[in-house]
PDB file of C-alpha atoms in Angstrom:
ATOM      1  CA  MET A   1      -9.600  -1.754  13.642  1.00 70.00           C
ATOM      2  CA  SER A   2      -6.243  -0.076  13.171  1.00 78.00           C
ATOM      3  CA  LEU A   3      -3.575  -1.262  10.731  1.00 78.00           C
ATOM      4  CA  LYS A   4      -0.028  -0.034  11.388  1.00 83.00           C
ATOM      5  CA  PRO A   5       2.740  -1.185   9.024  1.00 81.00           C
ATOM      6  CA  LEU A   6       6.119  -2.094  10.487  1.00 87.00           C
ATOM      7  CA  PHE A   7       9.595  -0.956   9.436  1.00 89.00           C
ATOM      8  CA  ASP A   8       9.724   0.169   5.793  1.00 84.00           C
ATOM      9  CA  ARG A   9       6.224  -1.054   4.888  1.00 85.00           C
ATOM     10  CA  VAL A  10       3.374   1.108   3.530  1.00 82.00           C
ATOM     11  CA  VAL A  11      -0.346   0.269   3.499  1.00 82.00           C
ATOM     12  CA  ILE A  12      -2.044   0.985   0.182  1.00 80.00           C
ATOM     13  CA  LYS A  13      -5.824   1.087  -0.214  1.00 75.00           C
ATOM     14  CA  ASP A  14      -7.572   0.723  -3.588  1.00 61.00           C
ATOM     15  CA  ALA A  15      -6.290   3.906  -5.256  1.00 50.00           C
ATOM     16  CA  GLU A  16      -2.664   3.308  -4.186  1.00 48.00           C
ATOM     17  CA  LYS A  17      -2.470   5.944  -1.423  1.00 70.00           C
ATOM     18  CA  VAL A  18       0.775   6.639   0.470  1.00 64.00           C
ATOM     19  CA  THR A  19      -0.645   9.547   2.437  1.00 68.00           C
ATOM     20  CA  ALA A  20      -4.133  10.906   2.113  1.00 65.00           C
ATOM     21  CA  GLY A  21      -4.688  11.995  -1.470  1.00 70.00           C
ATOM     22  CA  GLN A  22      -1.441  10.707  -2.969  1.00 78.00           C
ATOM     23  CA  LYS A  23      -1.567   8.122  -5.737  1.00 80.00           C
ATOM     24  CA  VAL A  24       1.430   5.935  -6.454  1.00 81.00           C
ATOM     25  CA  VAL A  25       2.723   3.437  -8.968  1.00 84.00           C
ATOM     26  CA  TYR A  26       4.231   0.287  -7.471  1.00 84.00           C
ATOM     27  CA  SER A  27       5.797  -2.934  -8.744  1.00 83.00           C
ATOM     28  CA  LYS A  28       3.209  -5.279 -10.252  1.00 83.00           C
ATOM     29  CA  TYR A  29       3.946  -8.278  -8.029  1.00 86.00           C
ATOM     30  CA  ALA A  30       4.931  -6.311  -4.924  1.00 86.00           C
ATOM     31  CA  GLY A  31       3.415  -6.708  -1.496  1.00 88.00           C
ATOM     32  CA  SER A  32       0.796  -8.782   0.229  1.00 91.00           C
ATOM     33  CA  GLU A  33      -2.934  -8.369  -0.247  1.00 90.00           C
ATOM     34  CA  ILE A  34      -5.162  -8.439   2.844  1.00 89.00           C
ATOM     35  CA  LYS A  35      -8.835  -7.841   3.553  1.00 90.00           C
ATOM     36  CA  ILE A  36     -10.008  -6.148   6.769  1.00 88.00           C
ATOM     37  CA  ASP A  37     -13.629  -5.297   7.552  1.00 89.00           C
ATOM     38  CA  GLY A  38     -14.595  -5.887   3.920  1.00 89.00           C
ATOM     39  CA  GLU A  39     -11.973  -3.494   2.506  1.00 86.00           C
ATOM     40  CA  GLU A  40      -8.952  -4.605   0.487  1.00 87.00           C
ATOM     41  CA  TYR A  41      -5.461  -3.328   1.233  1.00 88.00           C
ATOM     42  CA  LYS A  42      -1.970  -4.043  -0.011  1.00 88.00           C
ATOM     43  CA  ILE A  43       1.132  -3.847   2.174  1.00 90.00           C
ATOM     44  CA  VAL A  44       4.292  -3.037   0.211  1.00 89.00           C
ATOM     45  CA  ARG A  45       7.840  -1.972   0.975  1.00 90.00           C
ATOM     46  CA  GLN A  46       8.646   1.678   0.407  1.00 87.00           C
ATOM     47  CA  SER A  47      11.303   0.542  -2.070  1.00 88.00           C
ATOM     48  CA  ASP A  48       8.567  -1.118  -4.196  1.00 87.00           C
ATOM     49  CA  ILE A  49       6.886   2.281  -4.757  1.00 86.00           C
ATOM     50  CA  LEU A  50       8.166   3.505  -8.104  1.00 87.00           C
ATOM     51  CA  ALA A  51       6.571   6.947  -8.365  1.00 87.00           C
ATOM     52  CA  ILE A  52       4.032   9.370  -6.913  1.00 83.00           C
ATOM     53  CA  VAL A  53       1.435  10.524  -9.446  1.00 84.00           C
ATOM     54  CA  GLU A  54       0.794  14.277  -9.353  1.00 82.00           C
TER      55      GLU A  54
END
């Protein structure tokens, strides 16, 4: 199954990834949690991403 976010949304999986390998910090109550094929994801707005951890 493919999950494609619309507009300014970003899909985050477990370790808060924006693109492969990037970890981010996002607002505590931001986004919607969903579960697909047994895996948990969060869909947040790009504006809710506060920082990229390097």
